[in-house]
Amino acid sequence: MGVNQADIMKETTVLQAPKKNRTVQKWLKDNMFSSWLNTFFTIALTILLFFLFKVILSWVLFSADWTVVSVHLKLLLAGQYPNAELWRVFLCIFLLSLLTGFSSGIWNGTMTQLGLFFAGLLALCLALPFVSVEAKIWNAASLLVLVCGYFGGKKLPLKKTVLFSWLMLFPVTIFLLSGFGILPKVGTNLWGGFLLTLLLAVVAIVASFPLGVLLALGRRSRLPAIKYFCVCYIEFIRGIPLITILYVAQLMVPLFLGQGIELNNAVRAMIGMTLFSAAYLAENVRGGLQSIPSGQYEASHALGFSTPLMTFFIILPQALRAVIPAMVGQFIAIFKDTTLVTIVGIIDILGMAQNVAKNPTFLGKEMELFLFVAAVFFVFCSMLSYVSRRLERSLGVGER
Amino acid sequence: MSTLMPKKSADNTPLEQRETMIECKDVNKWFGELHVLKNVDLTVKKGEVLVILGPSGSGKSTFIRTLNALEEIQQGSITIDGTTLTDDAGNIETIRKETGMVFQQFNLFPHMTILKNIMLAPIWVRKWPKDKVEKTALELLKRVGIPEQANKYPGQLSGGQQQRVAIARALAMQPKIMLFDEPTSALDPEMIKEVLDVMKELAGTGMTMVVVTHEMNFAREVADRIVLFDYGEIIESGTPGELFDNPKHDRTKLFLSQIL
């Protein structure tokens, strides 16, 4: 029989999957007007949506008086940070832009999206008419350096330098903002507005991550002392409201520290938020640890790995990947929870909005102020969750 | 990877005169009330290929897992290459470095490339230099027949390929003993051969091997000695010829009649 592979393959016909003809009319007919009932709902809902949007848009565009936001923009975003020292905040943004630009050039993908988001924010600041000239100049410089950084990053992939710079960015920011004796001191009592919100959130997220991972590992430890300490801590913190913790941090931390060490409000709130977030994060991470099949532990042991090496190289990377969505959810929650610090007398963006609303010249303008605050939070939170989805995809979580 | 390779090319001294690699004395293990290993006595010599047969639930997998302390024993002693398994973490570590293990479910690390899977333990456990380890890893991948997969992830490979990587990963530690716990039981039929071929080649190089398997042809062809487990004890032990063609014990006869 002289039949070879190619001949056999010729016999089998290759069927193409049927192509879908997608025209607008057909889509409408299939999905919106397929029956009398559907047609009725389509029309009714269209009318409803039309009026809803009309009411909202006419209020936002014509009735609302946004001057309350534009006049107090600096207060809302940077609180009572002295105007003469505002250049330090802008310098921080400038450095952040530089690093973001470089990173998006080097890593592409998710980082590029972040870079675009950041560039969009800066461009928005340039476009708004009521932003001060100083801010515009600084933001233009930031935007420029972001774009330059992007092309620079493409040319020079200095991964290690950039990673190190990211690690250094946080202490540098804190140094710039507070001065620490070299620059004129700006006490944290003057930090406020969205600047403070961001700092609180970043500190809580960055500091609670290692703490949460350690607590999660500790909870699974075979040593009873460590295990029960972690269990008690996690369950205790999860059993009480964040507000309580914030009060406790304000009142108790100074007691514990004794005389001589003076921690201001903002730092105490940061400690409270970190301790709170760590407990929740620990439970998320524990979920990830439990999802690792026992075969991974056995294989690592069989290869001679000690428990610390195994945890670091094999278990944690897989566990953390598995819980990225839950962790980012926790980060978003903590970001929004920072608004609770108003209660202990710290003026974040929401607190500032409340204070501004009491200004007699702008009475009755709460709606505009709170909508602005909501928009700021919405933009940042949706950016976070978008990045998390990209991260999941690029790390290949769903597939495996 | 020829099956015609002369067996035990590395060493021609008779098995009895070689040094002992594994010595089990009176090993007993319980899972709660269940007595899963009963007075197991077993010796494996250097370069010997020992195949463990037995019906499922007979304790053969549990037994092979006690050899590198993945399972604790409650009574008896196990000595691997002169080191006795005790609770001492140092001893356990020494033994695990010298014994490679291949699992039924491969257990590759899914978040690392094939090459990283193979290189991780030699670099961090053996503390060997990276460039040397990489060279060995690539050679091993060539030896198991999949050098082109080095930079893929385990999820992108077929079951047979994954199991061959698992063998390469164990070999990269340059162990003195290789343990195989049903290495082909989770594989599609057409992939079993490629894994068995690698194991045959390995046996040909004089590696000391303990293999739990259901592959009777492999046992007959490659084993120096076969032991039959049932209800946690060794029922019968002998060369493939003795056991397959002239079984003495009734339970051996029953087991063979059920699978052959």
PDB file of N, CA, C and O in Angstrom, chain A residues 48-113:
ATOM      1  N   LEU A  48     -36.271  55.767  29.881  1.00  0.00           N
ATOM      2  CA  LEU A  48     -35.869  55.976  31.267  1.00  0.00           C
ATOM      3  C   LEU A  48     -34.429  56.491  31.349  1.00  0.00           C
ATOM      4  O   LEU A  48     -34.141  57.491  32.010  1.00  0.00           O
ATOM      5  N   LEU A  49     -33.534  55.803  30.625  1.00  0.00           N
ATOM      6  CA  LEU A  49     -32.125  56.191  30.642  1.00  0.00           C
ATOM      7  C   LEU A  49     -31.943  57.595  30.101  1.00  0.00           C
ATOM      8  O   LEU A  49     -31.142  58.383  30.617  1.00  0.00           O
ATOM      9  N   PHE A  50     -32.694  57.932  29.057  1.00  0.00           N
ATOM     10  CA  PHE A  50     -32.581  59.250  28.454  1.00  0.00           C
ATOM     11  C   PHE A  50     -32.862  60.334  29.487  1.00  0.00           C
ATOM     12  O   PHE A  50     -32.081  61.268  29.660  1.00  0.00           O
ATOM     13  N   PHE A  51     -33.981  60.162  30.231  1.00  0.00           N
ATOM     14  CA  PHE A  51     -34.334  61.193  31.201  1.00  0.00           C
ATOM     15  C   PHE A  51     -33.347  61.238  32.358  1.00  0.00           C
ATOM     16  O   PHE A  51     -32.995  62.303  32.847  1.00  0.00           O
ATOM     17  N   LEU A  52     -32.890  60.047  32.762  1.00  0.00           N
ATOM     18  CA  LEU A  52     -31.916  59.984  33.848  1.00  0.00           C
ATOM     19  C   LEU A  52     -30.661  60.769  33.487  1.00  0.00           C
ATOM     20  O   LEU A  52     -30.188  61.631  34.237  1.00  0.00           O
ATOM     21  N   PHE A  53     -30.131  60.476  32.297  1.00  0.00           N
ATOM     22  CA  PHE A  53     -28.911  61.147  31.869  1.00  0.00           C
ATOM     23  C   PHE A  53     -29.135  62.641  31.698  1.00  0.00           C
ATOM     24  O   PHE A  53     -28.272  63.451  31.994  1.00  0.00           O
ATOM     25  N   LYS A  54     -30.334  62.977  31.211  1.00  0.00           N
ATOM     26  CA  LYS A  54     -30.620  64.383  30.981  1.00  0.00           C
ATOM     27  C   LYS A  54     -30.565  65.147  32.303  1.00  0.00           C
ATOM     28  O   LYS A  54     -29.941  66.198  32.407  1.00  0.00           O
ATOM     29  N   VAL A  55     -31.200  64.547  33.337  1.00  0.00           N
ATOM     30  CA  VAL A  55     -31.222  65.209  34.641  1.00  0.00           C
ATOM     31  C   VAL A  55     -29.808  65.347  35.184  1.00  0.00           C
ATOM     32  O   VAL A  55     -29.378  66.433  35.603  1.00  0.00           O
ATOM     33  N   ILE A  56     -29.063  64.220  35.147  1.00  0.00           N
ATOM     34  CA  ILE A  56     -27.717  64.249  35.720  1.00  0.00           C
ATOM     35  C   ILE A  56     -26.821  65.225  34.969  1.00  0.00           C
ATOM     36  O   ILE A  56     -26.159  66.091  35.559  1.00  0.00           O
ATOM     37  N   LEU A  57     -26.816  65.104  33.646  1.00  0.00           N
ATOM     38  CA  LEU A  57     -25.921  65.938  32.854  1.00  0.00           C
ATOM     39  C   LEU A  57     -26.272  67.409  32.982  1.00  0.00           C
ATOM     40  O   LEU A  57     -25.374  68.255  33.090  1.00  0.00           O
ATOM     41  N   SER A  58     -27.544  67.718  32.996  1.00  0.00           N
ATOM     42  CA  SER A  58     -27.894  69.142  33.073  1.00  0.00           C
ATOM     43  C   SER A  58     -27.476  69.703  34.418  1.00  0.00           C
ATOM     44  O   SER A  58     -27.041  70.845  34.516  1.00  0.00           O
ATOM     45  N   TRP A  59     -27.537  68.854  35.471  1.00  0.00           N
ATOM     46  CA  TRP A  59     -27.063  69.349  36.768  1.00  0.00           C
ATOM     47  C   TRP A  59     -25.543  69.541  36.748  1.00  0.00           C
ATOM     48  O   TRP A  59     -25.036  70.582  37.126  1.00  0.00           O
ATOM     49  N   VAL A  60     -24.855  68.519  36.278  1.00  0.00           N
ATOM     50  CA  VAL A  60     -23.391  68.573  36.291  1.00  0.00           C
ATOM     51  C   VAL A  60     -22.885  69.733  35.439  1.00  0.00           C
ATOM     52  O   VAL A  60     -21.963  70.456  35.814  1.00  0.00           O
ATOM     53  N   LEU A  61     -23.492  69.934  34.252  1.00  0.00           N
ATOM     54  CA  LEU A  61     -22.954  70.920  33.318  1.00  0.00           C
ATOM     55  C   LEU A  61     -23.474  72.328  33.566  1.00  0.00           C
ATOM     56  O   LEU A  61     -22.752  73.300  33.359  1.00  0.00           O
ATOM     57  N   PHE A  62     -24.742  72.472  34.028  1.00  0.00           N
ATOM     58  CA  PHE A  62     -25.319  73.816  34.086  1.00  0.00           C
ATOM     59  C   PHE A  62     -25.659  74.278  35.492  1.00  0.00           C
ATOM     60  O   PHE A  62     -25.304  75.378  35.890  1.00  0.00           O
ATOM     61  N   SER A  63     -26.317  73.425  36.300  1.00  0.00           N
ATOM     62  CA  SER A  63     -26.765  73.894  37.611  1.00  0.00           C
ATOM     63  C   SER A  63     -25.631  73.946  38.619  1.00  0.00           C
ATOM     64  O   SER A  63     -25.572  74.850  39.449  1.00  0.00           O
ATOM     65  N   ALA A  64     -24.718  72.928  38.560  1.00  0.00           N
ATOM     66  CA  ALA A  64     -23.686  72.842  39.585  1.00  0.00           C
ATOM     67  C   ALA A  64     -22.717  74.004  39.463  1.00  0.00           C
ATOM     68  O   ALA A  64     -22.439  74.479  38.367  1.00  0.00           O
ATOM     69  N   ASP A  65     -22.225  74.441  40.637  1.00  0.00           N
ATOM     70  CA  ASP A  65     -21.260  75.533  40.646  1.00  0.00           C
ATOM     71  C   ASP A  65     -19.917  74.960  41.072  1.00  0.00           C
ATOM     72  O   ASP A  65     -19.669  74.741  42.251  1.00  0.00           O
ATOM     73  N   TRP A  66     -19.063  74.699  40.101  1.00  0.00           N
ATOM     74  CA  TRP A  66     -17.821  73.990  40.404  1.00  0.00           C
ATOM     75  C   TRP A  66     -16.732  74.905  40.940  1.00  0.00           C
ATOM     76  O   TRP A  66     -15.634  74.449  41.230  1.00  0.00           O
ATOM     77  N   THR A  67     -17.041  76.229  41.053  1.00  0.00           N
ATOM     78  CA  THR A  67     -15.987  77.114  41.553  1.00  0.00           C
ATOM     79  C   THR A  67     -15.549  76.702  42.951  1.00  0.00           C
ATOM     80  O   THR A  67     -14.400  76.911  43.333  1.00  0.00           O
ATOM     81  N   VAL A  68     -16.469  76.095  43.721  1.00  0.00           N
ATOM     82  CA  VAL A  68     -16.101  75.680  45.063  1.00  0.00           C
ATOM     83  C   VAL A  68     -14.932  74.692  45.025  1.00  0.00           C
ATOM     84  O   VAL A  68     -14.067  74.695  45.888  1.00  0.00           O
ATOM     85  N   VAL A  69     -14.913  73.867  43.983  1.00  0.00           N
ATOM     86  CA  VAL A  69     -13.800  72.921  43.844  1.00  0.00           C
ATOM     87  C   VAL A  69     -12.564  73.626  43.313  1.00  0.00           C
ATOM     88  O   VAL A  69     -11.457  73.457  43.827  1.00  0.00           O
ATOM     89  N   SER A  70     -12.755  74.461  42.288  1.00  0.00           N
ATOM     90  CA  SER A  70     -11.576  75.060  41.659  1.00  0.00           C
ATOM     91  C   SER A  70     -10.882  76.036  42.603  1.00  0.00           C
ATOM     92  O   SER A  70      -9.654  76.097  42.649  1.00  0.00           O
ATOM     93  N   VAL A  71     -11.661  76.744  43.409  1.00  0.00           N
ATOM     94  CA  VAL A  71     -11.053  77.689  44.347  1.00  0.00           C
ATOM     95  C   VAL A  71     -10.264  76.950  45.419  1.00  0.00           C
ATOM     96  O   VAL A  71      -9.180  77.367  45.814  1.00  0.00           O
ATOM     97  N   HIS A  72     -10.807  75.817  45.872  1.00  0.00           N
ATOM     98  CA  HIS A  72     -10.177  75.091  46.975  1.00  0.00           C
ATOM     99  C   HIS A  72      -9.349  73.900  46.510  1.00  0.00           C
ATOM    100  O   HIS A  72      -9.060  73.011  47.294  1.00  0.00           O
ATOM    101  N   LEU A  73      -9.003  73.879  45.243  1.00  0.00           N
ATOM    102  CA  LEU A  73      -8.312  72.703  44.701  1.00  0.00           C
ATOM    103  C   LEU A  73      -7.042  72.380  45.482  1.00  0.00           C
ATOM    104  O   LEU A  73      -6.778  71.234  45.836  1.00  0.00           O
ATOM    105  N   LYS A  74      -6.286  73.416  45.789  1.00  0.00           N
ATOM    106  CA  LYS A  74      -5.027  73.171  46.506  1.00  0.00           C
ATOM    107  C   LYS A  74      -5.303  72.577  47.890  1.00  0.00           C
ATOM    108  O   LYS A  74      -4.625  71.641  48.328  1.00  0.00           O
ATOM    109  N   LEU A  75      -6.325  73.110  48.567  1.00  0.00           N
ATOM    110  CA  LEU A  75      -6.672  72.585  49.890  1.00  0.00           C
ATOM    111  C   LEU A  75      -7.102  71.121  49.801  1.00  0.00           C
ATOM    112  O   LEU A  75      -6.700  70.285  50.605  1.00  0.00           O
ATOM    113  N   LEU A  76      -7.916  70.825  48.800  1.00  0.00           N
ATOM    114  CA  LEU A  76      -8.431  69.458  48.680  1.00  0.00           C
ATOM    115  C   LEU A  76      -7.307  68.484  48.355  1.00  0.00           C
ATOM    116  O   LEU A  76      -7.290  67.361  48.840  1.00  0.00           O
ATOM    117  N   LEU A  77      -6.367  68.903  47.534  1.00  0.00           N
ATOM    118  CA  LEU A  77      -5.332  67.971  47.090  1.00  0.00           C
ATOM    119  C   LEU A  77      -4.131  67.943  48.028  1.00  0.00           C
ATOM    120  O   LEU A  77      -3.546  66.891  48.252  1.00  0.00           O
ATOM    121  N   ALA A  78      -3.734  69.088  48.575  1.00  0.00           N
ATOM    122  CA  ALA A  78      -2.511  69.098  49.377  1.00  0.00           C
ATOM    123  C   ALA A  78      -2.730  69.600  50.792  1.00  0.00           C
ATOM    124  O   ALA A  78      -1.783  69.730  51.554  1.00  0.00           O
ATOM    125  N   GLY A  79      -3.961  69.884  51.177  1.00  0.00           N
ATOM    126  CA  GLY A  79      -4.234  70.323  52.537  1.00  0.00           C
ATOM    127  C   GLY A  79      -3.576  71.645  52.844  1.00  0.00           C
ATOM    128  O   GLY A  79      -3.488  72.517  51.979  1.00  0.00           O
ATOM    129  N   GLN A  80      -3.075  71.767  54.090  1.00  0.00           N
ATOM    130  CA  GLN A  80      -2.504  73.046  54.492  1.00  0.00           C
ATOM    131  C   GLN A  80      -1.001  73.084  54.303  1.00  0.00           C
ATOM    132  O   GLN A  80      -0.303  73.852  54.964  1.00  0.00           O
ATOM    133  N   TYR A  81      -0.510  72.236  53.415  1.00  0.00           N
ATOM    134  CA  TYR A  81       0.916  72.252  53.120  1.00  0.00           C
ATOM    135  C   TYR A  81       1.290  73.663  52.675  1.00  0.00           C
ATOM    136  O   TYR A  81       0.646  74.229  51.783  1.00  0.00           O
ATOM    137  N   PRO A  82       2.324  74.279  53.308  1.00  0.00           N
ATOM    138  CA  PRO A  82       2.618  75.703  53.012  1.00  0.00           C
ATOM    139  C   PRO A  82       2.854  75.937  51.522  1.00  0.00           C
ATOM    140  O   PRO A  82       3.562  75.164  50.872  1.00  0.00           O
ATOM    141  N   ASN A  83       2.279  77.006  51.023  1.00  0.00           N
ATOM    142  CA  ASN A  83       2.404  77.299  49.593  1.00  0.00           C
ATOM    143  C   ASN A  83       3.856  77.458  49.167  1.00  0.00           C
ATOM    144  O   ASN A  83       4.254  77.032  48.093  1.00  0.00           O
ATOM    145  N   ALA A  84       4.667  78.051  50.062  1.00  0.00           N
ATOM    146  CA  ALA A  84       6.070  78.297  49.705  1.00  0.00           C
ATOM    147  C   ALA A  84       6.826  76.987  49.524  1.00  0.00           C
ATOM    148  O   ALA A  84       7.844  76.933  48.840  1.00  0.00           O
ATOM    149  N   GLU A  85       6.331  75.927  50.161  1.00  0.00           N
ATOM    150  CA  GLU A  85       7.048  74.654  50.099  1.00  0.00           C
ATOM    151  C   GLU A  85       6.396  73.663  49.134  1.00  0.00           C
ATOM    152  O   GLU A  85       6.806  72.510  49.051  1.00  0.00           O
ATOM    153  N   LEU A  86       5.381  74.133  48.410  1.00  0.00           N
ATOM    154  CA  LEU A  86       4.647  73.211  47.534  1.00  0.00           C
ATOM    155  C   LEU A  86       5.547  72.566  46.484  1.00  0.00           C
ATOM    156  O   LEU A  86       5.263  71.478  45.995  1.00  0.00           O
ATOM    157  N   TRP A  87       6.647  73.241  46.156  1.00  0.00           N
ATOM    158  CA  TRP A  87       7.556  72.697  45.134  1.00  0.00           C
ATOM    159  C   TRP A  87       8.038  71.306  45.514  1.00  0.00           C
ATOM    160  O   TRP A  87       8.336  70.476  44.666  1.00  0.00           O
ATOM    161  N   ARG A  88       8.073  71.007  46.826  1.00  0.00           N
ATOM    162  CA  ARG A  88       8.529  69.676  47.234  1.00  0.00           C
ATOM    163  C   ARG A  88       7.539  68.605  46.795  1.00  0.00           C
ATOM    164  O   ARG A  88       7.926  67.533  46.333  1.00  0.00           O
ATOM    165  N   VAL A  89       6.256  68.921  46.934  1.00  0.00           N
ATOM    166  CA  VAL A  89       5.229  67.970  46.479  1.00  0.00           C
ATOM    167  C   VAL A  89       5.381  67.756  44.979  1.00  0.00           C
ATOM    168  O   VAL A  89       5.358  66.625  44.486  1.00  0.00           O
ATOM    169  N   PHE A  90       5.563  68.874  44.264  1.00  0.00           N
ATOM    170  CA  PHE A  90       5.697  68.750  42.810  1.00  0.00           C
ATOM    171  C   PHE A  90       6.958  67.980  42.435  1.00  0.00           C
ATOM    172  O   PHE A  90       6.964  67.205  41.483  1.00  0.00           O
ATOM    173  N   LEU A  91       8.004  68.186  43.224  1.00  0.00           N
ATOM    174  CA  LEU A  91       9.240  67.453  42.946  1.00  0.00           C
ATOM    175  C   LEU A  91       9.002  65.943  43.114  1.00  0.00           C
ATOM    176  O   LEU A  91       9.509  65.128  42.326  1.00  0.00           O
ATOM    177  N   CYS A  92       8.217  65.586  44.135  1.00  0.00           N
ATOM    178  CA  CYS A  92       7.880  64.165  44.326  1.00  0.00           C
ATOM    179  C   CYS A  92       7.143  63.623  43.105  1.00  0.00           C
ATOM    180  O   CYS A  92       7.439  62.528  42.618  1.00  0.00           O
ATOM    181  N   ILE A  93       6.172  64.408  42.620  1.00  0.00           N
ATOM    182  CA  ILE A  93       5.430  63.982  41.438  1.00  0.00           C
ATOM    183  C   ILE A  93       6.373  63.844  40.244  1.00  0.00           C
ATOM    184  O   ILE A  93       6.283  62.902  39.454  1.00  0.00           O
ATOM    185  N   PHE A  94       7.304  64.791  40.169  1.00  0.00           N
ATOM    186  CA  PHE A  94       8.289  64.780  39.083  1.00  0.00           C
ATOM    187  C   PHE A  94       9.106  63.485  39.122  1.00  0.00           C
ATOM    188  O   PHE A  94       9.259  62.790  38.115  1.00  0.00           O
ATOM    189  N   LEU A  95       9.601  63.130  40.309  1.00  0.00           N
ATOM    190  CA  LEU A  95      10.392  61.907  40.445  1.00  0.00           C
ATOM    191  C   LEU A  95       9.557  60.677  40.122  1.00  0.00           C
ATOM    192  O   LEU A  95      10.004  59.748  39.437  1.00  0.00           O
ATOM    193  N   LEU A  96       8.312  60.685  40.608  1.00  0.00           N
ATOM    194  CA  LEU A  96       7.405  59.570  40.338  1.00  0.00           C
ATOM    195  C   LEU A  96       7.190  59.412  38.834  1.00  0.00           C
ATOM    196  O   LEU A  96       7.210  58.301  38.294  1.00  0.00           O
ATOM    197  N   SER A  97       7.015  60.563  38.142  1.00  0.00           N
ATOM    198  CA  SER A  97       6.821  60.509  36.691  1.00  0.00           C
ATOM    199  C   SER A  97       8.036  59.923  36.000  1.00  0.00           C
ATOM    200  O   SER A  97       7.917  59.082  35.101  1.00  0.00           O
ATOM    201  N   LEU A  98       9.204  60.379  36.447  1.00  0.00           N
ATOM    202  CA  LEU A  98      10.438  59.898  35.831  1.00  0.00           C
ATOM    203  C   LEU A  98      10.525  58.375  35.937  1.00  0.00           C
ATOM    204  O   LEU A  98      10.766  57.667  34.954  1.00  0.00           O
ATOM    205  N   LEU A  99      10.262  57.857  37.140  1.00  0.00           N
ATOM    206  CA  LEU A  99      10.354  56.411  37.353  1.00  0.00           C
ATOM    207  C   LEU A  99       9.271  55.658  36.581  1.00  0.00           C
ATOM    208  O   LEU A  99       9.532  54.620  35.986  1.00  0.00           O
ATOM    209  N   THR A 100       8.049  56.213  36.610  1.00  0.00           N
ATOM    210  CA  THR A 100       6.965  55.558  35.877  1.00  0.00           C
ATOM    211  C   THR A 100       7.306  55.487  34.402  1.00  0.00           C
ATOM    212  O   THR A 100       7.122  54.451  33.758  1.00  0.00           O
ATOM    213  N   GLY A 101       7.830  56.611  33.859  1.00  0.00           N
ATOM    214  CA  GLY A 101       8.207  56.634  32.448  1.00  0.00           C
ATOM    215  C   GLY A 101       9.252  55.578  32.139  1.00  0.00           C
ATOM    216  O   GLY A 101       9.087  54.762  31.228  1.00  0.00           O
ATOM    217  N   PHE A 102      10.289  55.545  32.932  1.00  0.00           N
ATOM    218  CA  PHE A 102      11.357  54.567  32.714  1.00  0.00           C
ATOM    219  C   PHE A 102      10.813  53.148  32.788  1.00  0.00           C
ATOM    220  O   PHE A 102      11.100  52.308  31.933  1.00  0.00           O
ATOM    221  N   SER A 103       9.990  52.901  33.816  1.00  0.00           N
ATOM    222  CA  SER A 103       9.467  51.542  33.993  1.00  0.00           C
ATOM    223  C   SER A 103       8.588  51.134  32.829  1.00  0.00           C
ATOM    224  O   SER A 103       8.647  49.991  32.372  1.00  0.00           O
ATOM    225  N   SER A 104       7.760  52.066  32.322  1.00  0.00           N
ATOM    226  CA  SER A 104       6.894  51.651  31.210  1.00  0.00           C
ATOM    227  C   SER A 104       7.715  51.390  29.964  1.00  0.00           C
ATOM    228  O   SER A 104       7.362  50.538  29.158  1.00  0.00           O
ATOM    229  N   GLY A 105       8.835  52.118  29.820  1.00  0.00           N
ATOM    230  CA  GLY A 105       9.715  51.834  28.692  1.00  0.00           C
ATOM    231  C   GLY A 105      10.354  50.462  28.804  1.00  0.00           C
ATOM    232  O   GLY A 105      10.516  49.743  27.833  1.00  0.00           O
ATOM    233  N   ILE A 106      10.727  50.086  30.027  1.00  0.00           N
ATOM    234  CA  ILE A 106      11.450  48.828  30.222  1.00  0.00           C
ATOM    235  C   ILE A 106      10.507  47.629  30.191  1.00  0.00           C
ATOM    236  O   ILE A 106      10.753  46.641  29.518  1.00  0.00           O
ATOM    237  N   TRP A 107       9.406  47.715  30.956  1.00  0.00           N
ATOM    238  CA  TRP A 107       8.591  46.512  31.142  1.00  0.00           C
ATOM    239  C   TRP A 107       7.391  46.395  30.209  1.00  0.00           C
ATOM    240  O   TRP A 107       6.772  45.341  30.144  1.00  0.00           O
ATOM    241  N   ASN A 108       7.054  47.491  29.531  1.00  0.00           N
ATOM    242  CA  ASN A 108       5.891  47.438  28.636  1.00  0.00           C
ATOM    243  C   ASN A 108       4.643  46.952  29.365  1.00  0.00           C
ATOM    244  O   ASN A 108       4.567  47.006  30.569  1.00  0.00           O
ATOM    245  N   GLY A 109       3.683  46.436  28.599  1.00  0.00           N
ATOM    246  CA  GLY A 109       2.488  45.812  29.188  1.00  0.00           C
ATOM    247  C   GLY A 109       1.829  46.664  30.248  1.00  0.00           C
ATOM    248  O   GLY A 109       1.513  47.839  30.028  1.00  0.00           O
ATOM    249  N   THR A 110       1.664  46.067  31.422  1.00  0.00           N
ATOM    250  CA  THR A 110       0.946  46.709  32.513  1.00  0.00           C
ATOM    251  C   THR A 110       1.542  48.071  32.862  1.00  0.00           C
ATOM    252  O   THR A 110       0.819  49.031  33.115  1.00  0.00           O
ATOM    253  N   MET A 111       2.882  48.149  32.875  1.00  0.00           N
ATOM    254  CA  MET A 111       3.514  49.403  33.254  1.00  0.00           C
ATOM    255  C   MET A 111       3.191  50.500  32.258  1.00  0.00           C
ATOM    256  O   MET A 111       3.029  51.659  32.636  1.00  0.00           O
ATOM    257  N   THR A 112       3.095  50.155  30.976  1.00  0.00           N
ATOM    258  CA  THR A 112       2.762  51.168  29.979  1.00  0.00           C
ATOM    259  C   THR A 112       1.371  51.740  30.245  1.00  0.00           C
ATOM    260  O   THR A 112       1.151  52.948  30.140  1.00  0.00           O
ATOM    261  N   GLN A 113       0.446  50.844  30.606  1.00  0.00           N
ATOM    262  CA  GLN A 113      -0.911  51.304  30.926  1.00  0.00           C
ATOM    263  C   GLN A 113      -0.870  52.289  32.095  1.00  0.00           C
ATOM    264  O   GLN A 113      -1.518  53.326  32.074  1.00  0.00           O
TER     265      GLN A 113
END
